Amino acid sequence: MILWFFDSGLGWQVVMDAFQKEFPDITMILEMDREHAPYGDRSDSEICELTYTGVQRLFDRWADIVILACNTASVHALRPMQQQVFVGRHILGVTVPWAEAVVDGGYKKIWVLATEATVRTRMYKERVHILDDSVIVEEVGAPGLVPLIEQGIMMGEAIDILLREYLSRFSHDIEALVLGCTHYPLIRTSIDNIWTEVHHTKTPDIIDPGFEAAKRFNGWMRRHCIVD
Ligand code: DGL
């Protein structure tokens, strides 16, 4: 079995690392679409078209299982791909697993940091509320972070200025912070530092969608009859 990862840019590293820790013997291949990144600043239809095209490239290379290692692509394109565009193919996104982690973890008040394109779908709230509609879910769009990370800037004043603005919108008493973009774990140190600076507490529990997808991948394979 080979796992094929697709992301708009560098976020694949975080997701693929998490899968490699869980499944060190499985071969993994990645495909990025840096030419069109960031997806998070694009329209809904552009994100869908670019994701369909990228995933088609993987199927053209005989991919069997595709992991959509991008939250923005997952919230926009996963459902249509599974139900209309690539019916019967194995495609896994990164958003359902973290929603399960929220509910399994008993969290009742979570906030999500994500790209603007992700936040405007309100899909995160929907995903969690399908499982438990009593969980309070707030979402903050964070434009500007992905372009900096794509340039290799993971810390420093440019990142801190944006984080100060976004993290100060969060309520200080949240139980978990969801890093709703696969690029954000790459700036985890800056997130921790700025959270403490702004809220005078340590960072709440962090939920990382890539990590949760890897942890729940075996269950997904069983549900899709890929393994017994
Ligand atoms: N890494 C993608 C995500 O998880 C977004 C990056 C982009 O805006 O292209 O949402």
JSON list of C-alpha atoms and ligand atoms in Angstrom, two decimals:
[
{"chain": "A", "resi": 1, "resn": "MET", "atom": "CA", "xyz": [0.00, 0.00, 0.00]},
{"chain": "A", "resi": 2, "resn": "ILE", "atom": "CA", "xyz": [1.19, 3.55, -0.80]},
{"chain": "A", "resi": 3, "resn": "LEU", "atom": "CA", "xyz": [-0.30, 6.70, 0.74]},
{"chain": "A", "resi": 4, "resn": "TRP", "atom": "CA", "xyz": [-0.45, 9.74, -1.52]},
{"chain": "A", "resi": 5, "resn": "PHE", "atom": "CA", "xyz": [-0.62, 13.18, 0.14]},
{"chain": "A", "resi": 6, "resn": "PHE", "atom": "CA", "xyz": [-1.90, 16.35, -1.46]},
{"chain": "A", "resi": 7, "resn": "ASP", "atom": "CA", "xyz": [-1.51, 19.88, -0.07]},
{"chain": "A", "resi": 8, "resn": "SER", "atom": "CA", "xyz": [-1.31, 23.36, -1.51]},
{"chain": "A", "resi": 9, "resn": "GLY", "atom": "CA", "xyz": [2.12, 23.85, 0.04]},
{"chain": "A", "resi": 10, "resn": "LEU", "atom": "CA", "xyz": [4.36, 23.00, 2.99]},
{"chain": "A", "resi": 11, "resn": "GLY", "atom": "CA", "xyz": [1.59, 21.80, 5.31]},
{"chain": "A", "resi": 12, "resn": "TRP", "atom": "CA", "xyz": [2.00, 18.27, 3.94]},
{"chain": "A", "resi": 13, "resn": "GLN", "atom": "CA", "xyz": [5.17, 17.91, 6.07]},
{"chain": "A", "resi": 14, "resn": "VAL", "atom": "CA", "xyz": [3.18, 18.07, 9.28]},
{"chain": "A", "resi": 15, "resn": "VAL", "atom": "CA", "xyz": [0.58, 15.56, 8.13]},
{"chain": "A", "resi": 16, "resn": "MET", "atom": "CA", "xyz": [3.04, 13.18, 6.53]},
{"chain": "A", "resi": 17, "resn": "ASP", "atom": "CA", "xyz": [5.30, 13.28, 9.62]},
{"chain": "A", "resi": 18, "resn": "ALA", "atom": "CA", "xyz": [2.34, 12.28, 11.78]},
{"chain": "A", "resi": 19, "resn": "PHE", "atom": "CA", "xyz": [1.51, 9.38, 9.44]},
{"chain": "A", "resi": 20, "resn": "GLN", "atom": "CA", "xyz": [5.16, 8.29, 9.27]},
{"chain": "A", "resi": 21, "resn": "LYS", "atom": "CA", "xyz": [5.32, 8.09, 13.07]},
{"chain": "A", "resi": 22, "resn": "GLU", "atom": "CA", "xyz": [2.19, 5.90, 13.15]},
{"chain": "A", "resi": 23, "resn": "PHE", "atom": "CA", "xyz": [3.03, 3.83, 10.06]},
{"chain": "A", "resi": 24, "resn": "PRO", "atom": "CA", "xyz": [6.82, 3.76, 9.58]},
{"chain": "A", "resi": 25, "resn": "ASP", "atom": "CA", "xyz": [6.66, 0.87, 7.10]},
{"chain": "A", "resi": 26, "resn": "ILE", "atom": "CA", "xyz": [4.19, 2.39, 4.64]},
{"chain": "A", "resi": 27, "resn": "THR", "atom": "CA", "xyz": [5.53, 4.19, 1.56]},
{"chain": "A", "resi": 28, "resn": "MET", "atom": "CA", "xyz": [4.30, 7.77, 1.22]},
{"chain": "A", "resi": 29, "resn": "ILE", "atom": "CA", "xyz": [4.36, 10.13, -1.75]},
{"chain": "A", "resi": 30, "resn": "LEU", "atom": "CA", "xyz": [3.42, 13.78, -1.81]},
{"chain": "A", "resi": 31, "resn": "GLU", "atom": "CA", "xyz": [2.14, 16.27, -4.29]},
{"chain": "A", "resi": 32, "resn": "MET", "atom": "CA", "xyz": [2.09, 20.03, -3.67]},
{"chain": "A", "resi": 33, "resn": "ASP", "atom": "CA", "xyz": [0.47, 22.79, -5.65]},
{"chain": "A", "resi": 34, "resn": "ARG", "atom": "CA", "xyz": [2.74, 25.66, -4.59]},
{"chain": "A", "resi": 35, "resn": "GLU", "atom": "CA", "xyz": [2.15, 27.37, -7.90]},
{"chain": "A", "resi": 36, "resn": "HIS", "atom": "CA", "xyz": [-1.40, 28.16, -6.74]},
{"chain": "A", "resi": 37, "resn": "ALA", "atom": "CA", "xyz": [-0.83, 28.47, -2.97]},
{"chain": "A", "resi": 38, "resn": "PRO", "atom": "CA", "xyz": [-2.18, 29.90, -0.79]},
{"chain": "A", "resi": 39, "resn": "TYR", "atom": "CA", "xyz": [-5.55, 28.26, -1.36]},
{"chain": "A", "resi": 40, "resn": "GLY", "atom": "CA", "xyz": [-6.87, 30.08, 1.70]},
{"chain": "A", "resi": 41, "resn": "ASP", "atom": "CA", "xyz": [-7.08, 33.39, -0.20]},
{"chain": "A", "resi": 42, "resn": "ARG", "atom": "CA", "xyz": [-8.97, 31.89, -3.15]},
{"chain": "A", "resi": 43, "resn": "SER", "atom": "CA", "xyz": [-12.67, 31.60, -4.00]},
{"chain": "A", "resi": 44, "resn": "ASP", "atom": "CA", "xyz": [-14.66, 28.45, -3.21]},
{"chain": "A", "resi": 45, "resn": "SER", "atom": "CA", "xyz": [-14.82, 27.40, -6.86]},
{"chain": "A", "resi": 46, "resn": "GLU", "atom": "CA", "xyz": [-11.09, 27.97, -7.42]},
{"chain": "A", "resi": 47, "resn": "ILE", "atom": "CA", "xyz": [-10.23, 25.85, -4.38]},
{"chain": "A", "resi": 48, "resn": "CYS", "atom": "CA", "xyz": [-12.46, 23.03, -5.63]},
{"chain": "A", "resi": 49, "resn": "GLU", "atom": "CA", "xyz": [-11.09, 23.15, -9.18]},
{"chain": "A", "resi": 50, "resn": "LEU", "atom": "CA", "xyz": [-7.45, 23.23, -8.05]},
{"chain": "A", "resi": 51, "resn": "THR", "atom": "CA", "xyz": [-8.03, 20.37, -5.61]},
{"chain": "A", "resi": 52, "resn": "TYR", "atom": "CA", "xyz": [-9.85, 18.22, -8.20]},
{"chain": "A", "resi": 53, "resn": "THR", "atom": "CA", "xyz": [-7.00, 18.82, -10.66]},
{"chain": "A", "resi": 54, "resn": "GLY", "atom": "CA", "xyz": [-4.31, 18.02, -8.09]},
{"chain": "A", "resi": 55, "resn": "VAL", "atom": "CA", "xyz": [-6.02, 14.84, -6.91]},
{"chain": "A", "resi": 56, "resn": "GLN", "atom": "CA", "xyz": [-6.70, 13.78, -10.51]},
{"chain": "A", "resi": 57, "resn": "ARG", "atom": "CA", "xyz": [-2.93, 13.98, -11.10]},
{"chain": "A", "resi": 58, "resn": "LEU", "atom": "CA", "xyz": [-2.46, 11.48, -8.27]},
{"chain": "A", "resi": 59, "resn": "PHE", "atom": "CA", "xyz": [-5.09, 9.10, -9.64]},
{"chain": "A", "resi": 60, "resn": "ASP", "atom": "CA", "xyz": [-3.46, 9.41, -13.06]},
{"chain": "A", "resi": 61, "resn": "ARG", "atom": "CA", "xyz": [-0.32, 8.05, -11.39]},
{"chain": "A", "resi": 62, "resn": "TRP", "atom": "CA", "xyz": [-2.34, 5.08, -10.08]},
{"chain": "A", "resi": 63, "resn": "ALA", "atom": "CA", "xyz": [-2.80, 6.36, -6.55]},
{"chain": "A", "resi": 64, "resn": "ASP", "atom": "CA", "xyz": [-4.90, 4.01, -4.47]},
{"chain": "A", "resi": 65, "resn": "ILE", "atom": "CA", "xyz": [-5.36, 6.02, -1.25]},
{"chain": "A", "resi": 66, "resn": "VAL", "atom": "CA", "xyz": [-5.21, 9.83, -1.25]},
{"chain": "A", "resi": 67, "resn": "ILE", "atom": "CA", "xyz": [-4.88, 11.88, 1.95]},
{"chain": "A", "resi": 68, "resn": "LEU", "atom": "CA", "xyz": [-6.03, 15.43, 1.42]},
{"chain": "A", "resi": 69, "resn": "ALA", "atom": "CA", "xyz": [-3.48, 17.01, 3.76]},
{"chain": "A", "resi": 70, "resn": "CYS", "atom": "CA", "xyz": [-5.07, 20.45, 3.58]},
{"chain": "A", "resi": 71, "resn": "ASN", "atom": "CA", "xyz": [-7.95, 21.72, 5.69]},
{"chain": "A", "resi": 72, "resn": "THR", "atom": "CA", "xyz": [-8.96, 24.36, 3.16]},
{"chain": "A", "resi": 73, "resn": "ALA", "atom": "CA", "xyz": [-9.17, 21.78, 0.39]},
{"chain": "A", "resi": 74, "resn": "SER", "atom": "CA", "xyz": [-10.89, 19.29, 2.70]},
{"chain": "A", "resi": 75, "resn": "VAL", "atom": "CA", "xyz": [-13.73, 21.57, 3.78]},
{"chain": "A", "resi": 76, "resn": "HIS", "atom": "CA", "xyz": [-14.41, 22.69, 0.21]},
{"chain": "A", "resi": 77, "resn": "ALA", "atom": "CA", "xyz": [-13.71, 19.71, -1.96]},
{"chain": "A", "resi": 78, "resn": "LEU", "atom": "CA", "xyz": [-13.77, 16.47, 0.04]},
{"chain": "A", "resi": 79, "resn": "ARG", "atom": "CA", "xyz": [-17.52, 15.94, 0.02]},
{"chain": "A", "resi": 80, "resn": "PRO", "atom": "CA", "xyz": [-17.99, 16.69, -3.72]},
{"chain": "A", "resi": 81, "resn": "MET", "atom": "CA", "xyz": [-14.99, 14.53, -4.57]},
{"chain": "A", "resi": 82, "resn": "GLN", "atom": "CA", "xyz": [-16.33, 11.59, -2.59]},
{"chain": "A", "resi": 83, "resn": "GLN", "atom": "CA", "xyz": [-19.93, 12.01, -3.77]},
{"chain": "A", "resi": 84, "resn": "GLN", "atom": "CA", "xyz": [-19.57, 13.22, -7.37]},
{"chain": "A", "resi": 85, "resn": "VAL", "atom": "CA", "xyz": [-16.09, 13.67, -8.80]},
{"chain": "A", "resi": 86, "resn": "PHE", "atom": "CA", "xyz": [-14.19, 10.56, -7.67]},
{"chain": "A", "resi": 87, "resn": "VAL", "atom": "CA", "xyz": [-16.96, 8.23, -6.55]},
{"chain": "A", "resi": 88, "resn": "GLY", "atom": "CA", "xyz": [-15.69, 4.92, -5.23]},
{"chain": "A", "resi": 89, "resn": "ARG", "atom": "CA", "xyz": [-12.08, 6.13, -4.81]},
{"chain": "A", "resi": 90, "resn": "HIS", "atom": "CA", "xyz": [-10.35, 6.21, -1.44]},
{"chain": "A", "resi": 91, "resn": "ILE", "atom": "CA", "xyz": [-9.89, 9.83, -0.34]},
{"chain": "A", "resi": 92, "resn": "LEU", "atom": "CA", "xyz": [-9.43, 10.87, 3.27]},
{"chain": "A", "resi": 93, "resn": "GLY", "atom": "CA", "xyz": [-9.54, 14.46, 4.53]},
{"chain": "A", "resi": 94, "resn": "VAL", "atom": "CA", "xyz": [-8.16, 15.87, 7.77]},
{"chain": "A", "resi": 95, "resn": "THR", "atom": "CA", "xyz": [-11.22, 17.53, 9.26]},
{"chain": "A", "resi": 96, "resn": "VAL", "atom": "CA", "xyz": [-13.50, 14.69, 10.41]},
{"chain": "A", "resi": 97, "resn": "PRO", "atom": "CA", "xyz": [-10.78, 13.05, 12.59]},
{"chain": "A", "resi": 98, "resn": "TRP", "atom": "CA", "xyz": [-10.17, 16.18, 14.66]},
{"chain": "A", "resi": 99, "resn": "ALA", "atom": "CA", "xyz": [-13.90, 16.71, 15.16]},
{"chain": "A", "resi": 100, "resn": "GLU", "atom": "CA", "xyz": [-13.98, 13.18, 16.59]},
{"chain": "A", "resi": 101, "resn": "ALA", "atom": "CA", "xyz": [-11.00, 14.05, 18.80]},
{"chain": "A", "resi": 102, "resn": "VAL", "atom": "CA", "xyz": [-12.85, 17.07, 20.20]},
{"chain": "A", "resi": 103, "resn": "VAL", "atom": "CA", "xyz": [-15.86, 15.00, 21.15]},
{"chain": "A", "resi": 104, "resn": "ASP", "atom": "CA", "xyz": [-13.84, 12.01, 22.40]},
{"chain": "A", "resi": 105, "resn": "GLY", "atom": "CA", "xyz": [-11.77, 14.41, 24.52]},
{"chain": "A", "resi": 106, "resn": "GLY", "atom": "CA", "xyz": [-14.93, 15.82, 26.16]},
{"chain": "A", "resi": 107, "resn": "TYR", "atom": "CA", "xyz": [-14.12, 19.40, 25.15]},
{"chain": "A", "resi": 108, "resn": "LYS", "atom": "CA", "xyz": [-17.07, 21.77, 25.46]},
{"chain": "A", "resi": 109, "resn": "LYS", "atom": "CA", "xyz": [-15.55, 25.07, 24.35]},
{"chain": "A", "resi": 110, "resn": "ILE", "atom": "CA", "xyz": [-13.08, 25.14, 21.49]},
{"chain": "A", "resi": 111, "resn": "TRP", "atom": "CA", "xyz": [-11.80, 27.78, 19.12]},
{"chain": "A", "resi": 112, "resn": "VAL", "atom": "CA", "xyz": [-10.31, 27.16, 15.71]},
{"chain": "A", "resi": 113, "resn": "LEU", "atom": "CA", "xyz": [-7.59, 29.12, 13.90]},
{"chain": "A", "resi": 114, "resn": "ALA", "atom": "CA", "xyz": [-7.84, 28.52, 10.16]},
{"chain": "A", "resi": 115, "resn": "THR", "atom": "CA", "xyz": [-7.58, 30.15, 6.75]},
{"chain": "A", "resi": 116, "resn": "GLU", "atom": "CA", "xyz": [-10.27, 32.64, 5.81]},
{"chain": "A", "resi": 117, "resn": "ALA", "atom": "CA", "xyz": [-11.55, 30.31, 3.09]},
{"chain": "A", "resi": 118, "resn": "THR", "atom": "CA", "xyz": [-11.99, 27.55, 5.67]},
{"chain": "A", "resi": 119, "resn": "VAL", "atom": "CA", "xyz": [-13.71, 29.78, 8.20]},
{"chain": "A", "resi": 120, "resn": "ARG", "atom": "CA", "xyz": [-16.26, 31.15, 5.74]},
{"chain": "A", "resi": 121, "resn": "THR", "atom": "CA", "xyz": [-17.64, 27.66, 5.07]},
{"chain": "A", "resi": 122, "resn": "ARG", "atom": "CA", "xyz": [-18.57, 27.25, 8.78]},
{"chain": "A", "resi": 123, "resn": "MET", "atom": "CA", "xyz": [-17.84, 23.59, 8.08]},
{"chain": "A", "resi": 124, "resn": "TYR", "atom": "CA", "xyz": [-15.83, 23.11, 11.27]},
{"chain": "A", "resi": 125, "resn": "LYS", "atom": "CA", "xyz": [-18.81, 23.96, 13.45]},
{"chain": "A", "resi": 126, "resn": "GLU", "atom": "CA", "xyz": [-20.95, 21.64, 11.32]},
{"chain": "A", "resi": 127, "resn": "ARG", "atom": "CA", "xyz": [-18.45, 18.76, 11.59]},
{"chain": "A", "resi": 128, "resn": "VAL", "atom": "CA", "xyz": [-18.37, 18.97, 15.40]},
{"chain": "A", "resi": 129, "resn": "HIS", "atom": "CA", "xyz": [-22.11, 19.53, 15.77]},
{"chain": "A", "resi": 130, "resn": "ILE", "atom": "CA", "xyz": [-22.93, 16.41, 13.75]},
{"chain": "A", "resi": 131, "resn": "LEU", "atom": "CA", "xyz": [-21.29, 14.55, 16.65]},
{"chain": "A", "resi": 132, "resn": "ASP", "atom": "CA", "xyz": [-22.27, 16.79, 19.57]},
{"chain": "A", "resi": 133, "resn": "ASP", "atom": "CA", "xyz": [-24.21, 20.02, 19.12]},
{"chain": "A", "resi": 134, "resn": "SER", "atom": "CA", "xyz": [-23.57, 21.19, 22.68]},
{"chain": "A", "resi": 135, "resn": "VAL", "atom": "CA", "xyz": [-19.90, 22.00, 21.94]},
{"chain": "A", "resi": 136, "resn": "ILE", "atom": "CA", "xyz": [-19.21, 25.72, 21.54]},
{"chain": "A", "resi": 137, "resn": "VAL", "atom": "CA", "xyz": [-17.12, 26.22, 18.39]},
{"chain": "A", "resi": 138, "resn": "GLU", "atom": "CA", "xyz": [-15.74, 29.63, 17.38]},
{"chain": "A", "resi": 139, "resn": "GLU", "atom": "CA", "xyz": [-13.55, 30.20, 14.35]},
{"chain": "A", "resi": 140, "resn": "VAL", "atom": "CA", "xyz": [-10.96, 32.89, 13.59]},
{"chain": "A", "resi": 141, "resn": "GLY", "atom": "CA", "xyz": [-9.63, 33.44, 10.07]},
{"chain": "A", "resi": 142, "resn": "ALA", "atom": "CA", "xyz": [-5.89, 34.13, 9.91]},
{"chain": "A", "resi": 143, "resn": "PRO", "atom": "CA", "xyz": [-4.90, 35.70, 6.58]},
{"chain": "A", "resi": 144, "resn": "GLY", "atom": "CA", "xyz": [-1.23, 36.30, 5.99]},
{"chain": "A", "resi": 145, "resn": "LEU", "atom": "CA", "xyz": [0.25, 33.42, 7.99]},
{"chain": "A", "resi": 146, "resn": "VAL", "atom": "CA", "xyz": [0.46, 30.86, 5.18]},
{"chain": "A", "resi": 147, "resn": "PRO", "atom": "CA", "xyz": [2.32, 33.16, 2.72]},
{"chain": "A", "resi": 148, "resn": "LEU", "atom": "CA", "xyz": [4.96, 33.84, 5.41]},
{"chain": "A", "resi": 149, "resn": "ILE", "atom": "CA", "xyz": [5.31, 30.14, 6.25]},
{"chain": "A", "resi": 150, "resn": "GLU", "atom": "CA", "xyz": [5.61, 29.33, 2.54]},
{"chain": "A", "resi": 151, "resn": "GLN", "atom": "CA", "xyz": [8.59, 31.73, 2.45]},
{"chain": "A", "resi": 152, "resn": "GLY", "atom": "CA", "xyz": [10.20, 29.76, 5.29]},
{"chain": "A", "resi": 153, "resn": "ILE", "atom": "CA", "xyz": [9.40, 32.38, 7.94]},
{"chain": "A", "resi": 154, "resn": "MET", "atom": "CA", "xyz": [8.32, 30.36, 10.99]},
{"chain": "A", "resi": 155, "resn": "MET", "atom": "CA", "xyz": [9.12, 32.88, 13.72]},
{"chain": "A", "resi": 156, "resn": "GLY", "atom": "CA", "xyz": [10.00, 36.55, 14.22]},
{"chain": "A", "resi": 157, "resn": "GLU", "atom": "CA", "xyz": [8.20, 39.85, 14.24]},
{"chain": "A", "resi": 158, "resn": "ALA", "atom": "CA", "xyz": [6.14, 39.39, 11.04]},
{"chain": "A", "resi": 159, "resn": "ILE", "atom": "CA", "xyz": [4.55, 36.18, 12.39]},
{"chain": "A", "resi": 160, "resn": "ASP", "atom": "CA", "xyz": [4.19, 37.59, 15.92]},
{"chain": "A", "resi": 161, "resn": "ILE", "atom": "CA", "xyz": [2.32, 40.72, 14.76]},
{"chain": "A", "resi": 162, "resn": "LEU", "atom": "CA", "xyz": [-0.30, 38.59, 12.99]},
{"chain": "A", "resi": 163, "resn": "LEU", "atom": "CA", "xyz": [-0.58, 36.09, 15.84]},
{"chain": "A", "resi": 164, "resn": "ARG", "atom": "CA", "xyz": [-1.03, 38.90, 18.38]},
{"chain": "A", "resi": 165, "resn": "GLU", "atom": "CA", "xyz": [-3.96, 40.19, 16.35]},
{"chain": "A", "resi": 166, "resn": "TYR", "atom": "CA", "xyz": [-5.61, 36.77, 15.84]},
{"chain": "A", "resi": 167, "resn": "LEU", "atom": "CA", "xyz": [-4.99, 35.15, 19.23]},
{"chain": "A", "resi": 168, "resn": "SER", "atom": "CA", "xyz": [-6.22, 38.22, 21.13]},
{"chain": "A", "resi": 169, "resn": "ARG", "atom": "CA", "xyz": [-9.67, 37.54, 19.61]},
{"chain": "A", "resi": 170, "resn": "PHE", "atom": "CA", "xyz": [-9.80, 34.18, 21.38]},
{"chain": "A", "resi": 171, "resn": "SER", "atom": "CA", "xyz": [-11.61, 33.84, 24.65]},
{"chain": "A", "resi": 172, "resn": "HIS", "atom": "CA", "xyz": [-8.99, 33.13, 27.35]},
{"chain": "A", "resi": 173, "resn": "ASP", "atom": "CA", "xyz": [-11.02, 30.30, 28.93]},
{"chain": "A", "resi": 174, "resn": "ILE", "atom": "CA", "xyz": [-11.24, 27.96, 25.93]},
{"chain": "A", "resi": 175, "resn": "GLU", "atom": "CA", "xyz": [-10.49, 24.29, 26.57]},
{"chain": "A", "resi": 176, "resn": "ALA", "atom": "CA", "xyz": [-8.77, 23.51, 23.26]},
{"chain": "A", "resi": 177, "resn": "LEU", "atom": "CA", "xyz": [-7.31, 25.41, 20.34]},
{"chain": "A", "resi": 178, "resn": "VAL", "atom": "CA", "xyz": [-7.63, 23.67, 16.98]},
{"chain": "A", "resi": 179, "resn": "LEU", "atom": "CA", "xyz": [-4.85, 24.42, 14.51]},
{"chain": "A", "resi": 180, "resn": "GLY", "atom": "CA", "xyz": [-7.23, 24.28, 11.56]},
{"chain": "A", "resi": 181, "resn": "CYS", "atom": "CA", "xyz": [-4.59, 24.71, 8.86]},
{"chain": "A", "resi": 182, "resn": "THR", "atom": "CA", "xyz": [-1.84, 22.18, 8.27]},
{"chain": "A", "resi": 183, "resn": "HIS", "atom": "CA", "xyz": [0.75, 24.97, 8.08]},
{"chain": "A", "resi": 184, "resn": "TYR", "atom": "CA", "xyz": [0.16, 26.20, 11.65]},
{"chain": "A", "resi": 185, "resn": "PRO", "atom": "CA", "xyz": [1.94, 23.42, 13.59]},
{"chain": "A", "resi": 186, "resn": "LEU", "atom": "CA", "xyz": [5.08, 24.70, 11.82]},
{"chain": "A", "resi": 187, "resn": "ILE", "atom": "CA", "xyz": [4.76, 27.93, 13.88]},
{"chain": "A", "resi": 188, "resn": "ARG", "atom": "CA", "xyz": [3.77, 26.20, 17.13]},
{"chain": "A", "resi": 189, "resn": "THR", "atom": "CA", "xyz": [6.58, 27.85, 19.14]},
{"chain": "A", "resi": 190, "resn": "SER", "atom": "CA", "xyz": [5.40, 31.30, 18.11]},
{"chain": "A", "resi": 191, "resn": "ILE", "atom": "CA", "xyz": [1.79, 30.37, 18.88]},
{"chain": "A", "resi": 192, "resn": "ASP", "atom": "CA", "xyz": [2.76, 29.26, 22.39]},
{"chain": "A", "resi": 193, "resn": "ASN", "atom": "CA", "xyz": [4.79, 32.40, 23.02]},
{"chain": "A", "resi": 194, "resn": "ILE", "atom": "CA", "xyz": [2.16, 34.84, 21.77]},
{"chain": "A", "resi": 195, "resn": "TRP", "atom": "CA", "xyz": [-0.70, 33.01, 23.52]},
{"chain": "A", "resi": 196, "resn": "THR", "atom": "CA", "xyz": [1.13, 33.43, 26.85]},
{"chain": "A", "resi": 197, "resn": "GLU", "atom": "CA", "xyz": [1.94, 37.05, 26.10]},
{"chain": "A", "resi": 198, "resn": "VAL", "atom": "CA", "xyz": [-1.67, 37.88, 25.24]},
{"chain": "A", "resi": 199, "resn": "HIS", "atom": "CA", "xyz": [-3.59, 35.72, 27.73]},
{"chain": "A", "resi": 200, "resn": "HIS", "atom": "CA", "xyz": [-1.07, 35.35, 30.58]},
{"chain": "A", "resi": 201, "resn": "THR", "atom": "CA", "xyz": [-1.72, 31.60, 30.71]},
{"chain": "A", "resi": 202, "resn": "LYS", "atom": "CA", "xyz": [-0.10, 28.67, 29.01]},
{"chain": "A", "resi": 203, "resn": "THR", "atom": "CA", "xyz": [-1.56, 27.57, 25.68]},
{"chain": "A", "resi": 204, "resn": "PRO", "atom": "CA", "xyz": [-4.71, 25.43, 26.03]},
{"chain": "A", "resi": 205, "resn": "ASP", "atom": "CA", "xyz": [-4.72, 21.87, 24.68]},
{"chain": "A", "resi": 206, "resn": "ILE", "atom": "CA", "xyz": [-3.80, 21.94, 21.00]},
{"chain": "A", "resi": 207, "resn": "ILE", "atom": "CA", "xyz": [-5.66, 19.79, 18.49]},
{"chain": "A", "resi": 208, "resn": "ASP", "atom": "CA", "xyz": [-3.69, 19.12, 15.33]},
{"chain": "A", "resi": 209, "resn": "PRO", "atom": "CA", "xyz": [-5.82, 17.73, 12.48]},
{"chain": "A", "resi": 210, "resn": "GLY", "atom": "CA", "xyz": [-2.92, 15.92, 10.79]},
{"chain": "A", "resi": 211, "resn": "PHE", "atom": "CA", "xyz": [-2.00, 14.13, 14.00]},
{"chain": "A", "resi": 212, "resn": "GLU", "atom": "CA", "xyz": [-5.63, 13.14, 14.62]},
{"chain": "A", "resi": 213, "resn": "ALA", "atom": "CA", "xyz": [-6.03, 11.89, 11.04]},
{"chain": "A", "resi": 214, "resn": "ALA", "atom": "CA", "xyz": [-2.96, 9.66, 11.47]},
{"chain": "A", "resi": 215, "resn": "LYS", "atom": "CA", "xyz": [-4.20, 8.33, 14.80]},
{"chain": "A", "resi": 216, "resn": "ARG", "atom": "CA", "xyz": [-7.59, 7.44, 13.36]},
{"chain": "A", "resi": 217, "resn": "PHE", "atom": "CA", "xyz": [-6.36, 6.14, 10.00]},
{"chain": "A", "resi": 218, "resn": "ASN", "atom": "CA", "xyz": [-6.58, 2.46, 10.94]},
{"chain": "A", "resi": 219, "resn": "GLY", "atom": "CA", "xyz": [-10.24, 2.87, 11.87]},
{"chain": "A", "resi": 220, "resn": "TRP", "atom": "CA", "xyz": [-10.88, 4.64, 8.55]},
{"chain": "A", "resi": 221, "resn": "MET", "atom": "CA", "xyz": [-9.23, 1.78, 6.63]},
{"chain": "A", "resi": 222, "resn": "ARG", "atom": "CA", "xyz": [-11.39, -0.75, 8.45]},
{"chain": "A", "resi": 223, "resn": "ARG", "atom": "CA", "xyz": [-14.57, 1.24, 7.73]},
{"chain": "A", "resi": 224, "resn": "HIS", "atom": "CA", "xyz": [-13.61, 1.34, 4.03]},
{"chain": "A", "resi": 225, "resn": "CYS", "atom": "CA", "xyz": [-12.79, -2.39, 4.02]},
{"chain": "A", "resi": 226, "resn": "ILE", "atom": "CA", "xyz": [-9.13, -1.74, 3.11]},
{"chain": "A", "resi": 227, "resn": "VAL", "atom": "CA", "xyz": [-7.97, -3.84, 6.07]},
{"chain": "A", "resi": 228, "resn": "ASP", "atom": "CA", "xyz": [-9.85, -6.34, 8.25]},
{"chain": "B", "resi": 1, "resn": "DGL", "atom": "N1", "xyz": [-2.44, 24.05, 4.45]},
{"chain": "B", "resi": 1, "resn": "DGL", "atom": "C1", "xyz": [-3.74, 24.51, 4.05]},
{"chain": "B", "resi": 1, "resn": "DGL", "atom": "C2", "xyz": [-4.77, 24.21, 5.10]},
{"chain": "B", "resi": 1, "resn": "DGL", "atom": "O1", "xyz": [-4.61, 23.25, 5.83]},
{"chain": "B", "resi": 1, "resn": "DGL", "atom": "C3", "xyz": [-3.89, 25.95, 3.65]},
{"chain": "B", "resi": 1, "resn": "DGL", "atom": "C4", "xyz": [-2.77, 26.59, 2.99]},
{"chain": "B", "resi": 1, "resn": "DGL", "atom": "C5", "xyz": [-3.22, 27.54, 1.91]},
{"chain": "B", "resi": 1, "resn": "DGL", "atom": "O2", "xyz": [-3.86, 28.56, 2.21]},
{"chain": "B", "resi": 1, "resn": "DGL", "atom": "O3", "xyz": [-2.91, 27.20, 0.79]},
{"chain": "B", "resi": 1, "resn": "DGL", "atom": "O4", "xyz": [-5.76, 24.86, 5.19]}
]
